[in-house]
Tab-separated table of C-alpha atoms in Angstrom:
chain	number	residue	atom	x	y	z
E	1	MET	CA	-28.789	116.786	-80.517
E	2	ARG	CA	-27.215	118.565	-83.507
E	3	THR	CA	-28.547	118.588	-87.076
E	4	ILE	CA	-25.725	118.405	-89.630
E	5	LYS	CA	-26.170	119.348	-93.286
E	6	LEU	CA	-23.755	117.714	-95.744
E	7	THR	CA	-23.081	118.814	-99.328
E	8	ILE	CA	-21.859	115.910	-101.414
E	9	GLN	CA	-20.191	115.368	-104.784
E	10	PHE	CA	-20.041	111.903	-106.239
E	11	ASP	CA	-19.142	110.086	-109.423
E	12	GLY	CA	-22.109	107.707	-109.669
E	13	THR	CA	-20.523	105.335	-112.202
E	14	LEU	CA	-20.004	102.527	-109.711
E	15	TYR	CA	-23.158	103.036	-107.610
E	16	HIS	CA	-26.761	101.878	-107.843
E	17	GLY	CA	-27.941	105.427	-107.273
E	18	TRP	CA	-28.327	107.398	-104.046
E	19	GLN	CA	-30.935	105.490	-102.117
E	20	THR	CA	-30.152	102.541	-99.851
E	21	GLN	CA	-31.587	99.325	-101.277
E	22	SER	CA	-31.535	95.756	-100.115
E	23	ARG	CA	-28.095	94.655	-101.259
E	24	ASP	CA	-26.753	97.027	-103.937
E	25	ARG	CA	-23.912	99.446	-103.311
E	26	THR	CA	-25.411	102.947	-103.062
E	27	VAL	CA	-24.040	106.369	-102.182
E	28	GLN	CA	-26.336	106.766	-99.179
E	29	THR	CA	-25.287	103.410	-97.711
E	30	THR	CA	-21.603	104.196	-98.275
E	31	ILE	CA	-21.808	107.553	-96.438
E	32	ARG	CA	-24.048	106.159	-93.701
E	33	ASP	CA	-21.598	103.323	-93.043
E	34	SER	CA	-18.686	105.782	-92.847
E	35	LEU	CA	-20.669	107.948	-90.372
E	36	ALA	CA	-21.448	104.865	-88.290
E	37	ARG	CA	-17.743	103.956	-88.239
E	38	MET	CA	-16.748	107.474	-87.269
E	39	PHE	CA	-19.285	107.912	-84.462
E	40	ASN	CA	-19.371	104.242	-83.503
E	41	LYS	CA	-23.169	104.188	-83.611
E	42	THR	CA	-25.986	103.916	-86.123
E	43	VAL	CA	-26.676	107.159	-88.015
E	44	VAL	CA	-29.804	107.814	-90.091
E	45	LEU	CA	-28.941	109.835	-93.196
E	46	HIS	CA	-31.655	111.667	-95.191
E	47	GLY	CA	-30.961	112.839	-98.748
E	48	SER	CA	-32.723	115.576	-100.728
E	49	GLY	CA	-34.070	112.871	-103.022
E	50	ARG	CA	-33.168	109.793	-105.044
E	51	THR	CA	-30.882	109.701	-108.019
E	52	ASP	CA	-30.836	106.819	-110.509
E	53	ALA	CA	-28.006	104.321	-110.890
E	54	GLY	CA	-25.072	105.924	-112.727
E	55	VAL	CA	-26.207	109.527	-112.127
E	56	HIS	CA	-23.582	111.902	-110.655
E	57	ALA	CA	-23.826	114.785	-108.202
E	58	LEU	CA	-22.057	118.115	-107.881
E	59	GLY	CA	-24.221	119.225	-104.961
E	60	GLN	CA	-26.389	116.517	-103.401
E	61	VAL	CA	-27.514	117.520	-99.878
E	62	ALA	CA	-28.233	115.235	-96.931
E	63	HIS	CA	-28.759	115.682	-93.198
E	64	PHE	CA	-28.433	113.596	-90.048
E	65	LYS	CA	-28.850	114.073	-86.293
E	66	ILE	CA	-25.966	113.391	-83.936
E	67	ASP	CA	-25.158	113.748	-80.266
E	68	SER	CA	-21.443	114.569	-80.510
E	69	GLY	CA	-19.170	117.527	-79.885
E	70	MET	CA	-16.994	116.874	-82.924
E	71	SER	CA	-16.088	120.041	-84.865
E	72	LEU	CA	-17.494	120.435	-88.378
E	73	SER	CA	-14.039	120.516	-89.931
E	74	SER	CA	-12.988	117.294	-88.150
E	75	LEU	CA	-16.247	115.697	-89.198
E	76	GLN	CA	-15.723	116.661	-92.859
E	77	ARG	CA	-12.047	115.665	-92.897
E	78	GLY	CA	-12.700	112.395	-91.071
E	79	LEU	CA	-15.569	111.461	-93.327
E	80	ASN	CA	-13.587	112.231	-96.487
E	81	SER	CA	-10.713	110.076	-95.268
E	82	LEU	CA	-13.092	107.134	-94.703
E	83	LEU	CA	-15.021	107.542	-97.973
E	84	PRO	CA	-13.815	106.163	-101.323
E	85	GLY	CA	-12.370	108.717	-103.797
E	86	ASP	CA	-15.559	108.895	-105.864
E	87	ILE	CA	-17.593	110.408	-103.003
E	88	VAL	CA	-16.489	113.728	-101.464
E	89	ILE	CA	-18.107	115.813	-98.727
E	90	THR	CA	-17.594	119.394	-99.952
E	91	ALA	CA	-19.284	121.061	-96.960
E	92	ALA	CA	-20.486	120.146	-93.469
E	93	GLU	CA	-22.653	122.751	-91.740
E	94	GLU	CA	-24.727	123.167	-88.618
E	95	ALA	CA	-28.459	123.323	-89.479
E	96	ASP	CA	-31.615	124.226	-87.554
E	97	ALA	CA	-33.295	121.357	-85.717
E	98	ASP	CA	-36.184	121.395	-88.195
E	99	PHE	CA	-33.981	121.376	-91.315
E	100	ASN	CA	-34.842	118.481	-93.607
E	101	ALA	CA	-32.703	117.847	-96.714
E	102	ARG	CA	-35.773	116.707	-98.643
E	103	PHE	CA	-38.705	118.719	-97.338
E	104	SER	CA	-36.884	122.027	-96.762
E	105	ALA	CA	-35.645	122.114	-100.370
E	106	VAL	CA	-37.271	124.739	-102.582
E	107	SER	CA	-35.754	123.628	-105.869
E	108	ARG	CA	-33.377	121.188	-107.551
E	109	VAL	CA	-31.033	122.031	-110.431
E	110	TYR	CA	-29.874	119.278	-112.803
E	111	TRP	CA	-27.228	119.350	-115.515
E	112	TYR	CA	-27.265	117.004	-118.477
E	113	CYS	CA	-24.098	116.712	-120.607
E	114	ILE	CA	-24.109	115.704	-124.272
E	115	TRP	CA	-20.822	115.127	-126.119
E	116	ASN	CA	-21.794	116.175	-129.633
E	117	ALA	CA	-18.899	115.378	-131.985
E	118	PRO	CA	-18.144	112.784	-134.690
E	119	THR	CA	-15.712	110.949	-132.398
E	120	PRO	CA	-16.292	110.230	-128.704
E	121	SER	CA	-13.990	111.583	-125.981
E	122	PRO	CA	-12.286	109.105	-123.651
E	123	PHE	CA	-12.608	111.729	-120.906
E	124	PHE	CA	-16.391	112.088	-121.231
E	125	THR	CA	-17.472	108.444	-121.714
E	126	ARG	CA	-18.483	108.338	-118.035
E	127	TYR	CA	-19.974	111.852	-117.922
E	128	ALA	CA	-21.770	112.650	-121.182
E	129	TRP	CA	-24.119	111.086	-123.739
E	130	HIS	CA	-22.214	110.778	-126.999
E	131	LEU	CA	-24.186	111.835	-130.094
E	132	ASN	CA	-22.137	111.915	-133.279
E	133	LYS	CA	-24.509	113.818	-135.588
E	134	PRO	CA	-24.728	117.628	-135.161
E	135	LEU	CA	-27.716	118.798	-133.095
E	136	ASP	CA	-29.830	121.822	-134.037
E	137	LEU	CA	-29.390	123.759	-130.793
E	138	ALA	CA	-31.624	126.641	-131.851
E	139	ALA	CA	-34.547	124.243	-132.383
E	140	MET	CA	-33.825	122.548	-129.040
E	141	LYS	CA	-33.847	125.920	-127.244
E	142	GLN	CA	-37.156	126.806	-128.854
E	143	ALA	CA	-38.645	123.429	-127.827
E	144	ALA	CA	-37.375	123.861	-124.260
E	145	MET	CA	-39.329	127.099	-123.895
E	146	SER	CA	-42.616	125.149	-124.132
E	147	LEU	CA	-41.652	123.133	-121.058
E	148	VAL	CA	-41.064	126.118	-118.769
E	149	GLY	CA	-43.872	126.835	-116.294
E	150	GLU	CA	-46.428	124.627	-114.602
E	151	HIS	CA	-47.610	121.617	-116.614
E	152	ASP	CA	-48.900	118.077	-116.297
E	153	PHE	CA	-45.686	116.155	-117.044
E	154	SER	CA	-47.290	112.695	-117.413
E	155	SER	CA	-45.683	112.348	-120.875
E	156	PHE	CA	-42.265	112.890	-119.284
E	157	HIS	CA	-42.705	110.476	-116.414
E	158	PHE	CA	-41.608	106.875	-115.956
E	159	ARG	CA	-44.474	105.535	-113.870
E	160	ALA	CA	-43.484	102.358	-112.023
E	161	ARG	CA	-46.803	102.336	-110.193
E	162	ASP	CA	-49.575	104.898	-109.715
E	163	GLU	CA	-48.164	108.072	-108.326
E	164	ALA	CA	-49.933	111.131	-107.059
E	165	ASN	CA	-49.740	114.476	-108.783
E	166	PRO	CA	-48.047	114.741	-112.222
E	167	MET	CA	-48.091	118.561	-112.054
E	168	ARG	CA	-44.635	120.102	-111.832
E	169	GLU	CA	-43.272	123.598	-112.401
E	170	ILE	CA	-40.096	124.013	-114.428
E	171	LYS	CA	-38.533	127.298	-113.388
E	172	LYS	CA	-35.771	127.374	-115.963
E	173	ILE	CA	-34.266	125.423	-118.849
E	174	SER	CA	-31.115	126.543	-120.650
E	175	LEU	CA	-28.896	124.968	-123.294
E	176	ARG	CA	-25.284	126.013	-123.733
E	177	LEU	CA	-22.539	124.879	-126.078
E	178	MET	CA	-19.194	124.682	-124.286
E	179	ARG	CA	-15.785	124.091	-125.880
E	180	LYS	CA	-17.201	123.260	-129.304
E	181	SER	CA	-18.525	119.757	-128.500
E	182	LEU	CA	-20.148	119.803	-125.069
E	183	VAL	CA	-23.852	120.650	-124.876
E	184	LEU	CA	-24.971	121.451	-121.339
E	185	VAL	CA	-28.697	121.327	-120.548
E	186	GLU	CA	-29.634	122.936	-117.208
E	187	ILE	CA	-33.096	122.342	-115.746
E	188	GLU	CA	-34.474	123.734	-112.495
E	189	ALA	CA	-37.745	122.766	-110.815
E	190	GLY	CA	-39.180	122.537	-107.298
E	191	SER	CA	-39.161	118.791	-107.713
E	192	PHE	CA	-39.108	116.296	-110.569
E	193	LEU	CA	-41.062	113.165	-111.488
E	194	ARG	CA	-39.145	109.922	-111.930
E	195	ASN	CA	-36.866	110.024	-115.039
E	196	MET	CA	-38.339	113.446	-115.930
E	197	VAL	CA	-35.020	115.171	-116.709
E	198	ARG	CA	-33.781	112.235	-118.779
E	199	ILE	CA	-37.035	112.001	-120.799
E	200	ILE	CA	-36.987	115.781	-121.382
E	201	VAL	CA	-33.403	115.555	-122.658
E	202	GLY	CA	-34.231	112.520	-124.820
E	203	THR	CA	-37.137	114.470	-126.322
E	204	LEU	CA	-35.110	117.656	-126.889
E	205	VAL	CA	-32.516	115.510	-128.679
E	206	GLN	CA	-35.247	114.236	-131.041
E	207	VAL	CA	-35.934	117.906	-131.829
E	208	GLY	CA	-32.201	118.563	-132.281
E	209	ARG	CA	-32.042	115.671	-134.758
E	210	GLY	CA	-35.036	116.995	-136.699
E	211	ARG	CA	-37.265	114.040	-135.817
E	212	LEU	CA	-39.664	116.257	-133.862
E	213	THR	CA	-40.495	119.921	-134.481
E	214	PRO	CA	-40.060	122.444	-131.640
E	215	ASP	CA	-43.806	123.123	-131.557
E	216	SER	CA	-44.678	119.427	-131.074
E	217	ILE	CA	-43.697	119.722	-127.384
E	218	GLU	CA	-46.962	121.392	-126.494
E	219	ASP	CA	-48.864	118.529	-128.114
E	220	ILE	CA	-46.735	115.941	-126.274
E	221	LEU	CA	-47.534	117.649	-122.952
E	222	ASN	CA	-51.261	117.722	-123.748
E	223	ARG	CA	-51.401	114.016	-124.604
E	224	ARG	CA	-50.253	112.988	-121.099
E	225	ASP	CA	-48.825	109.773	-122.521
E	226	ARG	CA	-45.236	108.645	-121.990
E	227	ARG	CA	-45.189	107.022	-125.457
E	228	CYS	CA	-45.494	110.422	-127.161
E	229	ALA	CA	-42.224	111.787	-125.755
E	230	GLY	CA	-38.696	110.812	-126.847
E	231	PRO	CA	-36.499	108.082	-125.371
E	232	THR	CA	-35.010	108.306	-121.877
E	233	ALA	CA	-31.489	109.775	-122.141
E	234	PRO	CA	-28.822	107.558	-120.506
E	235	ALA	CA	-28.134	108.071	-116.803
E	236	HIS	CA	-24.387	108.749	-117.062
E	237	GLY	CA	-24.872	112.236	-118.590
E	238	LEU	CA	-26.949	113.463	-115.627
E	239	PHE	CA	-25.658	115.490	-112.664
E	240	LEU	CA	-27.603	116.751	-109.647
E	241	LYS	CA	-25.999	120.207	-109.722
E	242	LYS	CA	-27.538	121.948	-106.712
E	243	VAL	CA	-30.343	121.788	-104.177
E	244	LYS	CA	-31.679	125.181	-103.138
E	245	TYR	CA	-33.136	125.932	-99.666
H	1	MET	CA	2.322	101.354	-149.573
H	2	ARG	CA	0.510	104.149	-147.715
H	3	THR	CA	1.724	105.959	-144.599
H	4	ILE	CA	-1.117	106.716	-142.188
H	5	LYS	CA	-0.864	109.291	-139.394
H	6	LEU	CA	-3.153	108.749	-136.402
H	7	THR	CA	-4.023	111.321	-133.717
H	8	ILE	CA	-4.999	109.612	-130.496
H	9	GLN	CA	-6.690	110.542	-127.216
H	10	PHE	CA	-6.523	108.158	-124.311
H	11	ASP	CA	-7.317	107.948	-120.628
H	12	GLY	CA	-4.137	106.276	-119.384
H	13	THR	CA	-5.531	105.201	-115.997
H	14	LEU	CA	-5.715	101.516	-116.885
H	15	TYR	CA	-2.563	101.318	-119.076
H	16	HIS	CA	1.111	100.761	-118.416
H	17	GLY	CA	1.939	103.734	-120.598
H	18	TRP	CA	2.212	104.000	-124.363
H	19	GLN	CA	5.056	101.695	-125.260
H	20	THR	CA	4.636	97.969	-125.860
H	21	GLN	CA	6.326	95.950	-123.142
H	22	SER	CA	6.661	92.259	-122.503
H	23	ARG	CA	3.321	91.480	-120.899
H	24	ASP	CA	1.696	94.678	-119.602
H	25	ARG	CA	-1.363	96.235	-121.220
H	26	THR	CA	-0.214	99.336	-123.098
H	27	VAL	CA	-1.900	101.803	-125.437
H	28	GLN	CA	0.425	100.988	-128.327
H	29	THR	CA	-0.257	97.251	-128.042
H	30	THR	CA	-4.006	97.836	-127.826
H	31	ILE	CA	-4.100	99.949	-131.003
H	32	ARG	CA	-1.651	97.672	-132.844
H	33	ASP	CA	-3.796	94.616	-132.043
H	34	SER	CA	-6.928	96.395	-133.298
H	35	LEU	CA	-5.120	97.358	-136.528
H	36	ALA	CA	-3.985	93.747	-136.962
H	37	ARG	CA	-7.555	92.553	-136.495
H	38	MET	CA	-8.900	95.105	-138.957
H	39	PHE	CA	-6.344	94.428	-141.709
H	40	ASN	CA	-5.866	90.770	-140.849
H	41	LYS	CA	-2.083	91.179	-140.825
H	42	THR	CA	0.699	92.365	-138.542
H	43	VAL	CA	1.000	96.175	-138.401
H	44	VAL	CA	3.985	98.036	-136.953
H	45	LEU	CA	2.862	101.167	-135.113
H	46	HIS	CA	5.326	103.972	-134.271
H	47	GLY	CA	4.415	106.590	-131.663
H	48	SER	CA	5.845	110.098	-131.217
H	49	GLY	CA	7.404	108.931	-127.960
H	50	ARG	CA	6.760	107.072	-124.733
H	51	THR	CA	4.429	108.145	-121.988
H	52	ASP	CA	4.609	106.762	-118.442
H	53	ALA	CA	2.041	104.446	-116.864
H	54	GLY	CA	-1.093	106.428	-115.925
H	55	VAL	CA	-0.302	109.427	-118.154
H	56	HIS	CA	-3.115	110.569	-120.500
H	57	ALA	CA	-3.100	111.986	-124.022
H	58	LEU	CA	-5.199	114.587	-125.811
H	59	GLY	CA	-3.072	114.416	-128.969
H	60	GLN	CA	-0.615	111.539	-129.143
H	61	VAL	CA	0.499	110.879	-132.745
H	62	ALA	CA	1.522	107.573	-134.311
H	63	HIS	CA	2.097	106.280	-137.831
H	64	PHE	CA	2.045	102.956	-139.647
H	65	LYS	CA	2.515	101.656	-143.198
H	66	ILE	CA	-0.229	99.682	-144.887
H	67	ASP	CA	-0.974	98.195	-148.273
H	68	SER	CA	-4.752	98.660	-148.368
H	69	GLY	CA	-7.294	100.758	-150.241
H	70	MET	CA	-9.484	101.377	-147.181
H	71	SER	CA	-10.738	104.971	-146.932
H	72	LEU	CA	-9.476	107.093	-144.046
H	73	SER	CA	-12.962	107.546	-142.609
H	74	SER	CA	-13.647	103.780	-142.655
H	75	LEU	CA	-10.268	103.187	-141.074
H	76	GLN	CA	-10.977	105.688	-138.267
H	77	ARG	CA	-14.515	104.460	-137.674
H	78	GLY	CA	-13.520	100.787	-137.797
H	79	LEU	CA	-10.616	101.310	-135.428
H	80	ASN	CA	-12.748	103.257	-132.937
H	81	SER	CA	-15.354	100.504	-132.945
H	82	LEU	CA	-12.684	97.899	-132.140
H	83	LEU	CA	-10.876	99.973	-129.484
H	84	PRO	CA	-12.024	100.190	-125.842
H	85	GLY	CA	-13.765	103.453	-124.820
H	86	ASP	CA	-10.677	104.879	-123.138
H	87	ILE	CA	-8.728	105.080	-126.423
H	88	VAL	CA	-10.120	107.180	-129.298
H	89	ILE	CA	-8.646	107.909	-132.745
H	90	THR	CA	-9.555	111.579	-133.304
H	91	ALA	CA	-7.976	111.820	-136.775
H	92	ALA	CA	-6.592	109.511	-139.477
H	93	GLU	CA	-4.658	111.216	-142.264
H	94	GLU	CA	-2.570	110.332	-145.280
H	95	ALA	CA	1.110	111.238	-144.678
H	96	ASP	CA	4.215	111.456	-146.871
H	97	ALA	CA	6.216	108.238	-147.215
H	98	ASP	CA	9.030	109.714	-145.110
H	99	PHE	CA	6.764	110.936	-142.282
H	100	ASN	CA	7.846	109.548	-138.921
H	101	ALA	CA	5.715	110.235	-135.828
H	102	ARG	CA	8.820	110.421	-133.662
H	103	PHE	CA	11.566	111.867	-135.822
H	104	SER	CA	9.460	114.335	-137.826
H	105	ALA	CA	8.108	115.966	-134.637
H	106	VAL	CA	9.421	119.475	-133.948
H	107	SER	CA	7.934	119.868	-130.491
H	108	ARG	CA	5.765	118.267	-127.807
H	109	VAL	CA	3.284	120.116	-125.588
H	110	TYR	CA	2.357	118.685	-122.184
H	111	TRP	CA	-0.361	119.754	-119.752
H	112	TYR	CA	-0.165	119.079	-116.052
H	113	CYS	CA	-3.329	119.493	-113.936
H	114	ILE	CA	-3.312	120.309	-110.233
H	115	TRP	CA	-6.565	120.327	-108.238
H	116	ASN	CA	-5.794	122.997	-105.644
H	117	ALA	CA	-8.652	123.090	-103.121
H	118	PRO	CA	-9.210	121.995	-99.504
H	119	THR	CA	-11.382	119.050	-100.618
H	120	PRO	CA	-10.648	116.758	-103.558
H	121	SER	CA	-13.001	116.444	-106.541
H	122	PRO	CA	-14.401	113.001	-107.405
H	123	PHE	CA	-14.254	114.065	-111.078
H	124	PHE	CA	-10.553	114.919	-111.051
H	125	THR	CA	-9.109	112.058	-108.957
H	126	ARG	CA	-8.003	110.359	-112.190
H	127	TYR	CA	-6.870	113.547	-113.956
H	128	ALA	CA	-5.259	115.941	-111.486
H	129	TRP	CA	-2.832	116.002	-108.555
H	130	HIS	CA	-4.783	117.054	-105.472
H	131	LEU	CA	-2.989	119.621	-103.286
H	132	ASN	CA	-5.125	120.975	-100.450
H	133	LYS	CA	-2.992	123.958	-99.345
H	134	PRO	CA	-3.156	127.124	-101.506
H	135	LEU	CA	-0.253	127.495	-103.949
H	136	ASP	CA	1.535	130.804	-104.583
H	137	LEU	CA	0.978	130.950	-108.350
H	138	ALA	CA	2.881	134.214	-108.811
H	139	ALA	CA	6.007	132.637	-107.287
H	140	MET	CA	5.553	129.520	-109.447
H	141	LYS	CA	5.285	131.648	-112.607
H	142	GLN	CA	8.445	133.505	-111.682
H	143	ALA	CA	10.284	130.216	-111.044
H	144	ALA	CA	9.060	128.802	-114.364
H	145	MET	CA	10.696	131.673	-116.246
H	146	SER	CA	14.155	130.413	-115.206
H	147	LEU	CA	13.482	127.103	-116.963
H	148	VAL	CA	12.643	128.593	-120.367
H	149	GLY	CA	15.429	128.354	-122.973
H	150	GLU	CA	18.245	125.871	-123.496
H	151	HIS	CA	19.659	124.289	-120.339
H	152	ASP	CA	21.318	121.176	-118.994
H	153	PHE	CA	18.286	119.515	-117.355
H	154	SER	CA	20.209	116.792	-115.472
H	155	SER	CA	18.577	117.938	-112.204
H	156	PHE	CA	15.155	117.336	-113.778
H	157	HIS	CA	15.906	113.919	-115.196
H	158	PHE	CA	15.178	110.433	-113.906
H	159	ARG	CA	18.205	108.573	-115.180
H	160	ALA	CA	17.583	104.818	-115.289
H	161	ARG	CA	20.935	104.286	-116.962
H	162	ASP	CA	23.448	106.584	-118.649
H	163	GLU	CA	21.774	108.585	-121.343
H	164	ALA	CA	23.266	110.862	-123.942
H	165	ASN	CA	22.694	114.584	-123.969
H	166	PRO	CA	20.885	116.245	-121.012
H	167	MET	CA	20.562	119.522	-122.963
H	168	ARG	CA	16.965	120.431	-123.783
H	169	GLU	CA	15.252	123.629	-124.885
H	170	ILE	CA	11.997	124.629	-123.207
H	171	LYS	CA	10.130	126.885	-125.614
H	172	LYS	CA	7.326	127.870	-123.308
H	173	ILE	CA	5.938	127.356	-119.807
H	174	SER	CA	2.666	128.852	-118.653
H	175	LEU	CA	0.547	128.486	-115.536
H	176	ARG	CA	-3.170	129.243	-115.540
H	177	LEU	CA	-5.851	129.065	-112.866
H	178	MET	CA	-9.113	127.717	-114.287
H	179	ARG	CA	-12.471	127.596	-112.513
H	180	LYS	CA	-11.062	128.606	-109.116
H	181	SER	CA	-9.381	125.283	-108.248
H	182	LEU	CA	-7.680	123.882	-111.335
H	183	VAL	CA	-4.083	124.917	-111.995
H	184	LEU	CA	-2.961	124.072	-115.531
H	185	VAL	CA	0.776	123.984	-116.260
H	186	GLU	CA	1.635	123.933	-119.979
H	187	ILE	CA	5.169	123.084	-121.096
H	188	GLU	CA	6.475	122.919	-124.648
H	189	ALA	CA	9.877	121.608	-125.762
H	190	GLY	CA	11.408	119.930	-128.801
H	191	SER	CA	11.748	116.821	-126.681
H	192	PHE	CA	11.886	115.959	-122.995
H	193	LEU	CA	14.112	113.818	-120.781
H	194	ARG	CA	12.528	110.989	-118.831
H	195	ASN	CA	10.178	112.300	-116.077
H	196	MET	CA	11.269	115.867	-116.912
H	197	VAL	CA	7.777	117.410	-116.940
H	198	ARG	CA	6.782	115.676	-113.717
H	199	ILE	CA	9.991	116.727	-111.909
H	200	ILE	CA	9.563	120.316	-113.145
H	201	VAL	CA	5.981	120.365	-111.819
H	202	GLY	CA	7.072	118.787	-108.517
H	203	THR	CA	9.723	121.496	-108.166
H	204	LEU	CA	7.365	124.353	-109.097
H	205	VAL	CA	4.960	123.051	-106.442
H	206	GLN	CA	7.742	123.301	-103.844
H	207	VAL	CA	8.042	126.964	-104.863
H	208	GLY	CA	4.251	127.377	-104.669
H	209	ARG	CA	4.333	125.965	-101.138
H	210	GLY	CA	7.116	128.344	-100.117
H	211	ARG	CA	9.649	125.538	-99.565
H	212	LEU	CA	11.850	126.818	-102.393
H	213	THR	CA	12.313	130.423	-103.572
H	214	PRO	CA	11.708	131.269	-107.234
H	215	ASP	CA	15.350	132.192	-107.729
H	216	SER	CA	16.602	128.819	-106.459
H	217	ILE	CA	15.691	127.248	-109.838
H	218	GLU	CA	18.808	128.626	-111.479
H	219	ASP	CA	20.935	127.073	-108.770
H	220	ILE	CA	19.136	123.717	-109.133
H	221	LEU	CA	19.829	123.743	-112.889
H	222	ASN	CA	23.500	124.553	-112.308
H	223	ARG	CA	23.988	121.713	-109.823
H	224	ARG	CA	23.037	119.055	-112.416
H	225	ASP	CA	21.923	116.744	-109.629
H	226	ARG	CA	18.465	115.151	-109.467
H	227	ARG	CA	18.502	115.330	-105.655
H	228	CYS	CA	18.424	119.156	-105.732
H	229	ALA	CA	15.073	119.378	-107.524
H	230	GLY	CA	11.636	118.676	-106.035
H	231	PRO	CA	9.749	115.372	-106.014
H	232	THR	CA	8.327	113.792	-109.168
H	233	ALA	CA	4.671	114.847	-109.542
H	234	PRO	CA	2.286	111.878	-109.887
H	235	ALA	CA	1.640	110.519	-113.393
H	236	HIS	CA	-2.152	110.875	-113.379
H	237	GLY	CA	-2.070	114.698	-113.662
H	238	LEU	CA	-0.053	114.595	-116.913
H	239	PHE	CA	-1.469	114.878	-120.442
H	240	LEU	CA	0.417	114.762	-123.751
H	241	LYS	CA	-1.521	117.677	-125.254
H	242	LYS	CA	-0.086	117.958	-128.754
H	243	VAL	CA	2.785	116.919	-131.011
H	244	LYS	CA	3.796	119.557	-133.537
H	245	TYR	CA	5.247	118.741	-136.982
């Protein structure tokens, strides 16, 4: 039995997120069905974690077990020819038998794109949150610093039902302005709570607009109350950039 | 009567090109209909030139005449709110009464994007021609040099019916490799023949693949025969970058 590790890019616009659900079209189901067609048997595919509907990926990772002698390059080529154009396998590798896309991961890196210009861009409508008023990037960077490290992120957590531990450690946050109008927020953590990146970005944007001060972040963390943080930034600006092992 | 100059970006994926045709959905028709709705009267919109179905624009220019006191910023904002997300007016300016988007133009700049990597990118399927074998960029640059200047471009011309003068002057061609996999071809000329940019790119790609030598370009020009040049590159990699006045 071989363990195969896949690295996956996808444009999430037309998908109800990564995870297989009852009836909706998801990325996991689409890849799993292509694997089943290729190997002519059921394949169980495990991703590094869920992504919300509309979120994209530059480096999602998944693994599956298979009893087949097919070469990795044939597997990758075959899979890409079966998959629709908005999902691409960028690497297929042999992994150790105990490799697990989710539990072996040591950290996840997300990118969030903001198109910050008076007029929108037709080329970023699917990939960035359009904000037409100028953002104070220096204030946003200062606010971001308060989030780095280990904290109780209850204020930055969409809690559908009771979940275990709200403690998470943010290893890094950076904000960069690219090509005049594109603000790129990069956040790395071991793992994230549900909607955590999008609520962080929504809150940093409130700072960038002057509606919150940079030093209010510490207070928002301490309150452990979702209502204290900013709105949830829209899904279409979010990219799972990389999963580290 | 005012003359208004519009600068327009559009994602051409869902349009049958710029120019209004009998029944197809075009960019010109879409903007003209929004102008008519905004001013509650028929507006005649003149573009700098046609673009083929599927071609995009970062800086198409058009003009129209209007008898209205509406401010330029209201006009731009109003138009953008009526237009679909894949067409954006990036500037609205007052122009001289004799300004003509087509006839006042002194040159047009086109960009052609090639995604040159073993695997495609889900984010460039709509915006770049995917070629999986490595291209010889040095050979392509050398070949491009032979096209600069004034030539009879009959070999690089899709002739639907007899057209006038096949002489055109290419002011500049450059090829750049961006972010490892994206080859950007930039071509500037006073005006272009039909399909000229796409046939030039298709021919340069034949050079990049080693199927034509760089010095064969001169011979192809001299033959004045479309069959001597390479294939027409697909429309979706082409962008009208800028119109100069």
